[in-house]
PDB file of C-alpha atoms in Angstrom:
ATOM      1  CA  UNK O 528      -3.756  17.828  -9.205  1.00  0.00           C
ATOM      2  CA  UNK O 529      -0.637  17.524 -11.402  1.00  0.00           C
ATOM      3  CA  UNK O 530       1.112  15.473  -8.733  1.00  0.00           C
ATOM      4  CA  UNK O 531      -1.979  13.204  -8.453  1.00  0.00           C
ATOM      5  CA  UNK O 532      -1.763  12.651 -12.193  1.00  0.00           C
ATOM      6  CA  UNK O 533       1.904  11.919 -12.087  1.00  0.00           C
ATOM      7  CA  UNK O 534       1.379   9.488  -9.130  1.00  0.00           C
ATOM      8  CA  UNK O 535      -1.303   7.661 -11.106  1.00  0.00           C
ATOM      9  CA  UNK O 536       0.988   7.256 -14.128  1.00  0.00           C
ATOM     10  CA  UNK O 537       3.895   6.115 -12.116  1.00  0.00           C
ATOM     11  CA  UNK O 538       1.882   3.453 -10.226  1.00  0.00           C
ATOM     12  CA  UNK O 539       0.248   2.237 -13.423  1.00  0.00           C
ATOM     13  CA  UNK O 540       3.719   1.662 -14.929  1.00  0.00           C
ATOM     14  CA  UNK O 541       4.741  -0.117 -11.773  1.00  0.00           C
ATOM     15  CA  UNK O 542       1.963  -2.712 -12.373  1.00  0.00           C
ATOM     16  CA  UNK O 543       3.485  -3.539 -15.726  1.00  0.00           C
ATOM     17  CA  UNK O 544       7.004  -3.710 -14.263  1.00  0.00           C
ATOM     18  CA  UNK O 545       5.918  -6.039 -11.509  1.00  0.00           C
ATOM     19  CA  UNK O 546       4.133  -8.256 -14.001  1.00  0.00           C
ATOM     20  CA  UNK O 547       7.424  -8.356 -16.013  1.00  0.00           C
ATOM     21  CA  UNK O 548       9.366  -9.477 -12.941  1.00  0.00           C
ATOM     22  CA  UNK O 549       6.816 -12.230 -12.215  1.00  0.00           C
ATOM     23  CA  UNK O 550       7.071 -13.479 -15.826  1.00  0.00           C
ATOM     24  CA  UNK O 551      10.850 -13.236 -15.998  1.00  0.00           C
ATOM     25  CA  UNK O 552      11.467 -15.246 -12.843  1.00  0.00           C
ATOM     26  CA  UNK O 553       8.462 -17.461 -13.204  1.00  0.00           C
ATOM     27  CA  UNK O 554       7.084 -16.564  -9.777  1.00  0.00           C
ATOM     28  CA  UNK O 555       3.976 -18.370  -8.714  1.00  0.00           C
ATOM     29  CA  UNK O 556       2.020 -15.697  -6.713  1.00  0.00           C
ATOM     30  CA  UNK O 557      -1.497 -15.993  -8.160  1.00  0.00           C
ATOM     31  CA  UNK O 558      -0.944 -12.925 -10.367  1.00  0.00           C
ATOM     32  CA  UNK O 559      -4.052 -11.922 -12.326  1.00  0.00           C
ATOM     33  CA  UNK O 560      -5.460  -8.772 -13.928  1.00  0.00           C
ATOM     34  CA  UNK O 561      -8.821  -7.730 -12.505  1.00  0.00           C
ATOM     35  CA  UNK O 562     -11.255  -4.884 -12.565  1.00  0.00           C
ATOM     36  CA  UNK O 563     -10.974  -2.554  -9.586  1.00  0.00           C
ATOM     37  CA  UNK O 564     -13.885  -0.582  -8.373  1.00  0.00           C
ATOM     38  CA  UNK O 565     -13.967   2.441  -6.053  1.00  0.00           C
ATOM     39  CA  UNK O 566     -17.533   3.085  -4.829  1.00  0.00           C
ATOM     40  CA  UNK O 567     -20.203   2.809  -2.202  1.00  0.00           C
ATOM     41  CA  UNK O 568     -23.426   0.974  -1.496  1.00  0.00           C
ATOM     42  CA  UNK O 569     -24.872   3.582   0.884  1.00  0.00           C
ATOM     43  CA  UNK O 570     -26.744   6.526  -0.501  1.00  0.00           C
ATOM     44  CA  UNK O 571     -25.099   8.697   2.150  1.00  0.00           C
ATOM     45  CA  UNK O 572     -21.642   8.094   0.629  1.00  0.00           C
ATOM     46  CA  UNK O 573     -22.485   8.910  -3.057  1.00  0.00           C
ATOM     47  CA  UNK O 574     -21.429  12.551  -2.552  1.00  0.00           C
ATOM     48  CA  UNK O 575     -17.963  11.434  -1.484  1.00  0.00           C
ATOM     49  CA  UNK O 576     -17.626   9.110  -4.504  1.00  0.00           C
ATOM     50  CA  UNK O 577     -18.869  11.892  -6.822  1.00  0.00           C
ATOM     51  CA  UNK O 578     -16.070  14.140  -5.470  1.00  0.00           C
ATOM     52  CA  UNK O 579     -13.631  11.328  -6.082  1.00  0.00           C
ATOM     53  CA  UNK O 580     -14.746  10.865  -9.706  1.00  0.00           C
ATOM     54  CA  UNK O 581     -14.494  14.640 -10.195  1.00  0.00           C
ATOM     55  CA  UNK O 582     -10.819  14.373  -9.170  1.00  0.00           C
ATOM     56  CA  UNK O 583     -10.298  11.568 -11.784  1.00  0.00           C
ATOM     57  CA  UNK O 584     -11.702  13.904 -14.419  1.00  0.00           C
ATOM     58  CA  UNK O 585      -9.402  16.763 -13.360  1.00  0.00           C
ATOM     59  CA  UNK O 586      -6.373  14.401 -13.451  1.00  0.00           C
ATOM     60  CA  UNK O 587      -7.441  12.703 -16.746  1.00  0.00           C
ATOM     61  CA  UNK O 588      -7.597   9.268 -15.096  1.00  0.00           C
ATOM     62  CA  UNK O 589      -9.498   6.814 -17.283  1.00  0.00           C
ATOM     63  CA  UNK O 590     -12.465   4.985 -15.643  1.00  0.00           C
ATOM     64  CA  UNK O 591     -15.950   3.699 -16.224  1.00  0.00           C
ATOM     65  CA  UNK O 592     -19.000   4.700 -14.227  1.00  0.00           C
ATOM     66  CA  UNK O 593     -20.624   1.841 -12.193  1.00  0.00           C
ATOM     67  CA  UNK O 594     -24.269   2.202 -11.413  1.00  0.00           C
ATOM     68  CA  UNK O 595     -26.696   0.321  -9.084  1.00  0.00           C
ATOM     69  CA  UNK O 596     -27.039  -3.415  -9.665  1.00  0.00           C
ATOM     70  CA  UNK O 597     -24.125  -3.514 -12.064  1.00  0.00           C
ATOM     71  CA  UNK O 598     -21.783  -4.865  -9.393  1.00  0.00           C
ATOM     72  CA  UNK O 599     -23.016  -6.555  -6.278  1.00  0.00           C
ATOM     73  CA  UNK O 600     -22.660  -4.281  -3.157  1.00  0.00           C
ATOM     74  CA  UNK O 601     -21.993  -1.114  -5.165  1.00  0.00           C
ATOM     75  CA  UNK O 602     -24.681   1.589  -5.720  1.00  0.00           C
ATOM     76  CA  UNK O 603     -22.353   4.118  -7.413  1.00  0.00           C
ATOM     77  CA  UNK O 604     -18.688   4.108  -8.252  1.00  0.00           C
ATOM     78  CA  UNK O 605     -15.901   4.148 -10.771  1.00  0.00           C
ATOM     79  CA  UNK O 606     -14.246   1.082 -12.384  1.00  0.00           C
ATOM     80  CA  UNK O 607     -10.661   0.670 -13.486  1.00  0.00           C
ATOM     81  CA  UNK O 608      -9.448  -2.027 -15.928  1.00  0.00           C
ATOM     82  CA  UNK O 609      -6.336  -4.262 -15.862  1.00  0.00           C
ATOM     83  CA  UNK O 610      -5.429  -3.735 -12.163  1.00  0.00           C
ATOM     84  CA  UNK O 611      -3.001  -6.212 -10.553  1.00  0.00           C
ATOM     85  CA  UNK O 612      -3.858  -8.807  -7.932  1.00  0.00           C
ATOM     86  CA  UNK O 613      -1.213 -11.120  -6.489  1.00  0.00           C
ATOM     87  CA  UNK O 614       0.090 -12.641  -3.211  1.00  0.00           C
ATOM     88  CA  UNK O 615       2.859 -10.176  -2.076  1.00  0.00           C
ATOM     89  CA  UNK O 616       4.338 -12.693   0.381  1.00  0.00           C
ATOM     90  CA  UNK O 617       4.869 -15.340  -2.230  1.00  0.00           C
ATOM     91  CA  UNK O 618       6.220 -12.660  -4.619  1.00  0.00           C
ATOM     92  CA  UNK O 619       8.748 -11.487  -2.065  1.00  0.00           C
ATOM     93  CA  UNK O 620      10.021 -14.838  -0.790  1.00  0.00           C
ATOM     94  CA  UNK O 621      10.329 -16.340  -4.395  1.00  0.00           C
ATOM     95  CA  UNK O 622      12.067 -13.130  -5.652  1.00  0.00           C
ATOM     96  CA  UNK O 623      14.458 -13.129  -2.696  1.00  0.00           C
ATOM     97  CA  UNK O 624      15.487 -16.781  -3.395  1.00  0.00           C
ATOM     98  CA  UNK O 625      16.733 -15.604  -6.819  1.00  0.00           C
ATOM     99  CA  UNK O 626      18.873 -12.771  -5.574  1.00  0.00           C
ATOM    100  CA  UNK O 627      22.651 -13.135  -5.424  1.00  0.00           C
ATOM    101  CA  UNK O 628      23.085 -11.069  -2.257  1.00  0.00           C
ATOM    102  CA  UNK O 629      22.568 -12.274   1.335  1.00  0.00           C
ATOM    103  CA  UNK O 630      19.573 -11.130   3.453  1.00  0.00           C
ATOM    104  CA  UNK O 631      19.758 -11.032   7.155  1.00  0.00           C
ATOM    105  CA  UNK O 632      16.493 -10.854   9.197  1.00  0.00           C
ATOM    106  CA  UNK O 633      15.705 -10.370  12.853  1.00  0.00           C
ATOM    107  CA  UNK O 634      18.749  -8.094  13.352  1.00  0.00           C
ATOM    108  CA  UNK O 635      17.573  -5.002  15.254  1.00  0.00           C
ATOM    109  CA  UNK O 636      19.465  -1.770  14.759  1.00  0.00           C
ATOM    110  CA  UNK O 637      20.717  -0.584  18.181  1.00  0.00           C
ATOM    111  CA  UNK O 638      22.518   2.624  17.024  1.00  0.00           C
ATOM    112  CA  UNK O 639      23.178   4.450  13.772  1.00  0.00           C
ATOM    113  CA  UNK O 640      25.676   7.369  13.362  1.00  0.00           C
ATOM    114  CA  UNK O 641      28.389   8.626  11.163  1.00  0.00           C
ATOM    115  CA  UNK O 642      28.053   5.890   8.474  1.00  0.00           C
ATOM    116  CA  UNK O 643      28.072   3.107  11.073  1.00  0.00           C
ATOM    117  CA  UNK O 644      25.204   0.850  12.138  1.00  0.00           C
ATOM    118  CA  UNK O 645      25.494  -1.091  15.396  1.00  0.00           C
ATOM    119  CA  UNK O 646      23.485  -4.234  16.073  1.00  0.00           C
ATOM    120  CA  UNK O 647      23.725  -6.356  19.183  1.00  0.00           C
ATOM    121  CA  UNK O 648      26.777  -8.330  17.936  1.00  0.00           C
ATOM    122  CA  UNK O 649      28.116  -6.407  14.940  1.00  0.00           C
ATOM    123  CA  UNK O 650      29.282  -3.060  13.640  1.00  0.00           C
ATOM    124  CA  UNK O 651      28.483  -2.328   9.999  1.00  0.00           C
ATOM    125  CA  UNK O 652      30.078   0.471   8.007  1.00  0.00           C
ATOM    126  CA  UNK O 653      28.242   1.697   4.961  1.00  0.00           C
ATOM    127  CA  UNK O 654      28.553   4.069   2.089  1.00  0.00           C
ATOM    128  CA  UNK O 655      24.773   4.225   1.361  1.00  0.00           C
ATOM    129  CA  UNK O 656      22.158   3.297   3.957  1.00  0.00           C
ATOM    130  CA  UNK O 657      18.511   2.881   2.883  1.00  0.00           C
ATOM    131  CA  UNK O 658      15.985   3.098   5.699  1.00  0.00           C
ATOM    132  CA  UNK O 659      12.833   1.491   4.369  1.00  0.00           C
ATOM    133  CA  UNK O 660      10.677   1.309   7.353  1.00  0.00           C
ATOM    134  CA  UNK O 661       7.469   2.368   8.995  1.00  0.00           C
ATOM    135  CA  UNK O 662       8.985   3.964  12.077  1.00  0.00           C
ATOM    136  CA  UNK O 663      12.050   6.161  11.701  1.00  0.00           C
ATOM    137  CA  UNK O 664      14.864   6.404  14.272  1.00  0.00           C
ATOM    138  CA  UNK O 665      14.280   9.203  16.695  1.00  0.00           C
ATOM    139  CA  UNK O 666      16.783  11.646  15.066  1.00  0.00           C
ATOM    140  CA  UNK O 667      14.327  11.937  12.126  1.00  0.00           C
ATOM    141  CA  UNK O 668      11.878  13.985  14.146  1.00  0.00           C
ATOM    142  CA  UNK O 669      10.348  15.534  10.902  1.00  0.00           C
ATOM    143  CA  UNK O 670       8.783  12.126  10.279  1.00  0.00           C
ATOM    144  CA  UNK O 671       6.339  12.482  13.204  1.00  0.00           C
ATOM    145  CA  UNK O 672       5.153  15.904  12.036  1.00  0.00           C
ATOM    146  CA  UNK O 673       4.378  14.783   8.484  1.00  0.00           C
ATOM    147  CA  UNK O 674       2.803  11.356   9.098  1.00  0.00           C
ATOM    148  CA  UNK O 675       0.025   9.789  11.233  1.00  0.00           C
ATOM    149  CA  UNK O 676      -0.283   6.030  12.081  1.00  0.00           C
ATOM    150  CA  UNK O 677      -3.496   4.346  10.845  1.00  0.00           C
ATOM    151  CA  UNK O 678      -4.725   0.851  11.700  1.00  0.00           C
ATOM    152  CA  UNK O 679      -7.210  -1.408   9.890  1.00  0.00           C
ATOM    153  CA  UNK O 680      -8.378  -5.009  10.037  1.00  0.00           C
ATOM    154  CA  UNK O 681      -8.402  -7.909   7.580  1.00  0.00           C
ATOM    155  CA  UNK O 682      -9.921 -11.311   7.408  1.00  0.00           C
ATOM    156  CA  UNK O 683      -9.551 -14.354   5.124  1.00  0.00           C
ATOM    157  CA  UNK O 684     -12.832 -16.164   4.402  1.00  0.00           C
ATOM    158  CA  UNK O 685     -13.855 -19.348   2.602  1.00  0.00           C
ATOM    159  CA  UNK O 686     -15.203 -19.859   0.047  1.00  0.00           C
ATOM    160  CA  UNK O 687     -14.062 -17.352  -2.504  1.00  0.00           C
ATOM    161  CA  UNK O 688     -16.843 -15.640  -4.558  1.00  0.00           C
ATOM    162  CA  UNK O 689     -14.648 -16.201  -7.627  1.00  0.00           C
ATOM    163  CA  UNK O 690     -15.537 -12.801  -8.991  1.00  0.00           C
ATOM    164  CA  UNK O 691     -12.871 -11.122 -11.069  1.00  0.00           C
ATOM    165  CA  UNK O 692     -13.221  -7.744  -9.312  1.00  0.00           C
ATOM    166  CA  UNK O 693     -11.470  -5.894  -6.419  1.00  0.00           C
ATOM    167  CA  UNK O 694     -13.540  -3.417  -4.440  1.00  0.00           C
ATOM    168  CA  UNK O 695     -12.534  -0.403  -2.391  1.00  0.00           C
ATOM    169  CA  UNK O 696     -15.591   0.902  -0.720  1.00  0.00           C
ATOM    170  CA  UNK O 697     -16.447   3.923   1.472  1.00  0.00           C
ATOM    171  CA  UNK O 698     -18.818   1.722   3.498  1.00  0.00           C
ATOM    172  CA  UNK O 699     -18.138  -0.494   6.455  1.00  0.00           C
ATOM    173  CA  UNK O 700     -17.527  -3.339   6.576  1.00  0.00           C
ATOM    174  CA  UNK O 701     -16.241  -3.990   3.173  1.00  0.00           C
ATOM    175  CA  UNK O 702     -13.648  -1.311   2.747  1.00  0.00           C
ATOM    176  CA  UNK O 703     -11.581  -3.796   0.859  1.00  0.00           C
ATOM    177  CA  UNK O 704     -12.571  -6.991  -0.900  1.00  0.00           C
ATOM    178  CA  UNK O 705     -10.485  -9.278  -3.143  1.00  0.00           C
ATOM    179  CA  UNK O 706     -11.085 -12.830  -4.283  1.00  0.00           C
ATOM    180  CA  UNK O 707      -8.052 -15.040  -4.381  1.00  0.00           C
ATOM    181  CA  UNK O 708      -7.820 -18.638  -5.567  1.00  0.00           C
ATOM    182  CA  UNK O 709      -9.211 -20.454  -2.527  1.00  0.00           C
ATOM    183  CA  UNK O 710     -10.379 -17.571  -0.258  1.00  0.00           C
ATOM    184  CA  UNK O 711     -11.337 -13.986  -0.255  1.00  0.00           C
ATOM    185  CA  UNK O 712      -9.840 -11.128   1.692  1.00  0.00           C
ATOM    186  CA  UNK O 713     -12.219  -8.605   3.473  1.00  0.00           C
ATOM    187  CA  UNK O 714     -10.931  -5.562   5.245  1.00  0.00           C
ATOM    188  CA  UNK O 715     -12.161  -2.365   6.913  1.00  0.00           C
ATOM    189  CA  UNK O 716     -12.520  -0.198   9.984  1.00  0.00           C
ATOM    190  CA  UNK O 717      -9.645   2.177   9.312  1.00  0.00           C
ATOM    191  CA  UNK O 718      -8.944   4.292  12.411  1.00  0.00           C
ATOM    192  CA  UNK O 719      -6.399   6.488  14.062  1.00  0.00           C
ATOM    193  CA  UNK O 720      -4.351   4.776  16.868  1.00  0.00           C
ATOM    194  CA  UNK O 721      -5.912   7.223  19.282  1.00  0.00           C
ATOM    195  CA  UNK O 722      -9.275   5.482  18.815  1.00  0.00           C
ATOM    196  CA  UNK O 723     -10.255   2.484  20.907  1.00  0.00           C
ATOM    197  CA  UNK O 724      -8.841  -0.439  18.860  1.00  0.00           C
ATOM    198  CA  UNK O 725     -10.687  -3.077  20.876  1.00  0.00           C
ATOM    199  CA  UNK O 726     -14.102  -1.576  20.010  1.00  0.00           C
ATOM    200  CA  UNK O 727     -13.125  -1.338  16.357  1.00  0.00           C
ATOM    201  CA  UNK O 728     -11.835  -4.908  16.339  1.00  0.00           C
ATOM    202  CA  UNK O 729     -15.059  -6.292  17.932  1.00  0.00           C
ATOM    203  CA  UNK O 730     -17.205  -4.299  15.495  1.00  0.00           C
ATOM    204  CA  UNK O 731     -15.175  -5.795  12.595  1.00  0.00           C
ATOM    205  CA  UNK O 732     -15.659  -9.346  13.695  1.00  0.00           C
ATOM    206  CA  UNK O 733     -19.327  -8.720  14.413  1.00  0.00           C
ATOM    207  CA  UNK O 734     -19.960  -7.295  10.987  1.00  0.00           C
ATOM    208  CA  UNK O 735     -18.036 -10.180   9.303  1.00  0.00           C
ATOM    209  CA  UNK O 736     -20.625 -12.656  10.798  1.00  0.00           C
ATOM    210  CA  UNK O 737     -23.592 -10.460   9.844  1.00  0.00           C
ATOM    211  CA  UNK O 738     -22.490  -9.744   6.250  1.00  0.00           C
ATOM    212  CA  UNK O 739     -20.902 -13.137   5.396  1.00  0.00           C
ATOM    213  CA  UNK O 740     -23.018 -15.708   7.404  1.00  0.00           C
ATOM    214  CA  UNK O 741     -22.287 -18.630   5.024  1.00  0.00           C
ATOM    215  CA  UNK O 742     -18.503 -18.159   4.979  1.00  0.00           C
ATOM    216  CA  UNK O 743     -15.971 -19.878   7.138  1.00  0.00           C
ATOM    217  CA  UNK O 744     -13.510 -17.575   8.894  1.00  0.00           C
ATOM    218  CA  UNK O 745      -9.878 -18.701   8.283  1.00  0.00           C
ATOM    219  CA  UNK O 746      -7.899 -15.959   9.914  1.00  0.00           C
ATOM    220  CA  UNK O 747      -8.029 -12.285  11.042  1.00  0.00           C
ATOM    221  CA  UNK O 748      -5.231  -9.789  11.622  1.00  0.00           C
ATOM    222  CA  UNK O 749      -4.637  -6.085  11.764  1.00  0.00           C
ATOM    223  CA  UNK O 750      -2.290  -3.863   9.783  1.00  0.00           C
ATOM    224  CA  UNK O 751      -0.740  -0.559  10.567  1.00  0.00           C
ATOM    225  CA  UNK O 752       0.750   2.008   8.197  1.00  0.00           C
ATOM    226  CA  UNK O 753       1.769   5.690   8.204  1.00  0.00           C
ATOM    227  CA  UNK O 754      -0.222   8.108   6.164  1.00  0.00           C
ATOM    228  CA  UNK O 755       1.651  11.145   4.924  1.00  0.00           C
ATOM    229  CA  UNK O 756      -0.181  14.505   5.098  1.00  0.00           C
ATOM    230  CA  UNK O 757      -0.464  14.719   1.226  1.00  0.00           C
ATOM    231  CA  UNK O 758      -0.991  10.950   0.756  1.00  0.00           C
ATOM    232  CA  UNK O 759       2.179  10.458  -1.299  1.00  0.00           C
ATOM    233  CA  UNK O 760       5.235   8.510  -0.062  1.00  0.00           C
ATOM    234  CA  UNK O 761       8.500   9.971   1.114  1.00  0.00           C
ATOM    235  CA  UNK O 762      11.618   8.863  -0.786  1.00  0.00           C
ATOM    236  CA  UNK O 763      14.579  11.183  -0.280  1.00  0.00           C
ATOM    237  CA  UNK O 764      18.117  11.619   0.939  1.00  0.00           C
ATOM    238  CA  UNK O 765      18.230  12.809   4.605  1.00  0.00           C
ATOM    239  CA  UNK O 766      21.684  13.427   6.079  1.00  0.00           C
ATOM    240  CA  UNK O 767      23.629  10.185   5.410  1.00  0.00           C
ATOM    241  CA  UNK O 768      20.571   8.108   4.640  1.00  0.00           C
ATOM    242  CA  UNK O 769      17.951   7.441   2.039  1.00  0.00           C
ATOM    243  CA  UNK O 770      14.640   7.320   3.654  1.00  0.00           C
ATOM    244  CA  UNK O 771      11.642   5.348   2.249  1.00  0.00           C
ATOM    245  CA  UNK O 772       8.353   5.539   4.243  1.00  0.00           C
ATOM    246  CA  UNK O 773       4.658   6.540   4.176  1.00  0.00           C
ATOM    247  CA  UNK O 774       3.145   4.206   1.645  1.00  0.00           C
ATOM    248  CA  UNK O 775      -0.416   4.977   2.915  1.00  0.00           C
ATOM    249  CA  UNK O 776      -1.443   1.335   2.663  1.00  0.00           C
ATOM    250  CA  UNK O 777      -0.533   1.241  -1.024  1.00  0.00           C
ATOM    251  CA  UNK O 778       2.738  -0.566  -0.719  1.00  0.00           C
ATOM    252  CA  UNK O 779       2.992  -3.003  -3.598  1.00  0.00           C
ATOM    253  CA  UNK O 780       3.275  -0.444  -6.371  1.00  0.00           C
ATOM    254  CA  UNK O 781       4.655   2.384  -4.306  1.00  0.00           C
ATOM    255  CA  UNK O 782       7.549   0.132  -3.071  1.00  0.00           C
ATOM    256  CA  UNK O 783       8.561  -0.565  -6.650  1.00  0.00           C
ATOM    257  CA  UNK O 784       8.391   3.144  -7.551  1.00  0.00           C
ATOM    258  CA  UNK O 785      10.429   3.901  -4.427  1.00  0.00           C
ATOM    259  CA  UNK O 786      13.125   1.431  -5.581  1.00  0.00           C
ATOM    260  CA  UNK O 787      13.452   3.244  -8.884  1.00  0.00           C
ATOM    261  CA  UNK O 788      13.582   6.634  -7.043  1.00  0.00           C
ATOM    262  CA  UNK O 789      16.445   5.310  -4.927  1.00  0.00           C
ATOM    263  CA  UNK O 790      18.388   4.589  -8.168  1.00  0.00           C
ATOM    264  CA  UNK O 791      17.753   8.221  -9.223  1.00  0.00           C
ATOM    265  CA  UNK O 792      19.090   9.463  -5.893  1.00  0.00           C
ATOM    266  CA  UNK O 793      22.188   7.214  -6.019  1.00  0.00           C
ATOM    267  CA  UNK O 794      22.937   8.370  -9.579  1.00  0.00           C
ATOM    268  CA  UNK O 795      22.167  11.997  -8.541  1.00  0.00           C
ATOM    269  CA  UNK O 796      19.592  12.400 -11.270  1.00  0.00           C
ATOM    270  CA  UNK O 797      16.632  14.728 -10.798  1.00  0.00           C
ATOM    271  CA  UNK O 798      13.647  12.941 -12.254  1.00  0.00           C
ATOM    272  CA  UNK O 799       9.907  13.601 -12.048  1.00  0.00           C
ATOM    273  CA  UNK O 800       9.328  10.812  -9.597  1.00  0.00           C
ATOM    274  CA  UNK O 801      12.144  12.059  -7.410  1.00  0.00           C
ATOM    275  CA  UNK O 802      10.687  15.530  -7.328  1.00  0.00           C
ATOM    276  CA  UNK O 803       7.249  13.892  -6.585  1.00  0.00           C
ATOM    277  CA  UNK O 804       8.419  12.019  -3.482  1.00  0.00           C
ATOM    278  CA  UNK O 805      10.933  14.557  -2.227  1.00  0.00           C
ATOM    279  CA  UNK O 806      10.866  15.827   1.364  1.00  0.00           C
ATOM    280  CA  UNK O 807      11.168  19.330  -0.058  1.00  0.00           C
ATOM    281  CA  UNK O 808       7.892  19.190  -2.091  1.00  0.00           C
ATOM    282  CA  UNK O 809       5.531  22.006  -1.485  1.00  0.00           C
ATOM    283  CA  UNK O 810       2.522  19.886  -0.648  1.00  0.00           C
ATOM    284  CA  UNK O 811       4.227  18.847   2.568  1.00  0.00           C
TER     285      UNK O 811
END
């Protein structure tokens, strides 16, 4: 539970740091602070939410109890204040435009060995190489024993409900709900890749129509991420590389924390966050 508490503190600090970057570079990415609710609308899921809240108490995580009829679609849950909502795509492309370095995309790595990366047309020698990726090169066999791929589905619907709250629910369909400026995001149906994705996909689209009959569907897509066995990311030096992976679908704040951890590694400083995300941690 100490690690959970540390993870909470680090991610909360990351929200403030991301806000600072947005303000410093005047990035237009619909940043706003909202209430975030973890809860359920089904009576069958209240036990799971009660266990979650018990964990918050153990870790001294501040929250407010949400009861029936206080928030639409939530029977029981926990509410967190001043959580960040923003468009990560706009954040990334606008931040990238302000960098002084060059970024090369669509350049697949064909081979990597002995401080050399080979692409189709070039050979790149490096002092430090950071592998920030979902799927590791095959020589990192440990990765496939510590992580499991998960898939889920998202949809953008119009109009937005304009409610200043984000919801993470234990119920299908609305596992995730967030209102943006002109639309709302709805997500759900998390599953292992061994499950029949077509059945999950069809169920997701069916439930969208049933639960949101008066909304227009703008777009749907799926996302895939690797979940680490103890639900914490991996950020550590491995052979000649620094490996970053396993954000467990919590990439915006975890990515920022990972970047700070990389700085710790490069400066050879042992910090709490470096210990937390180490490959040698006991929880793995």
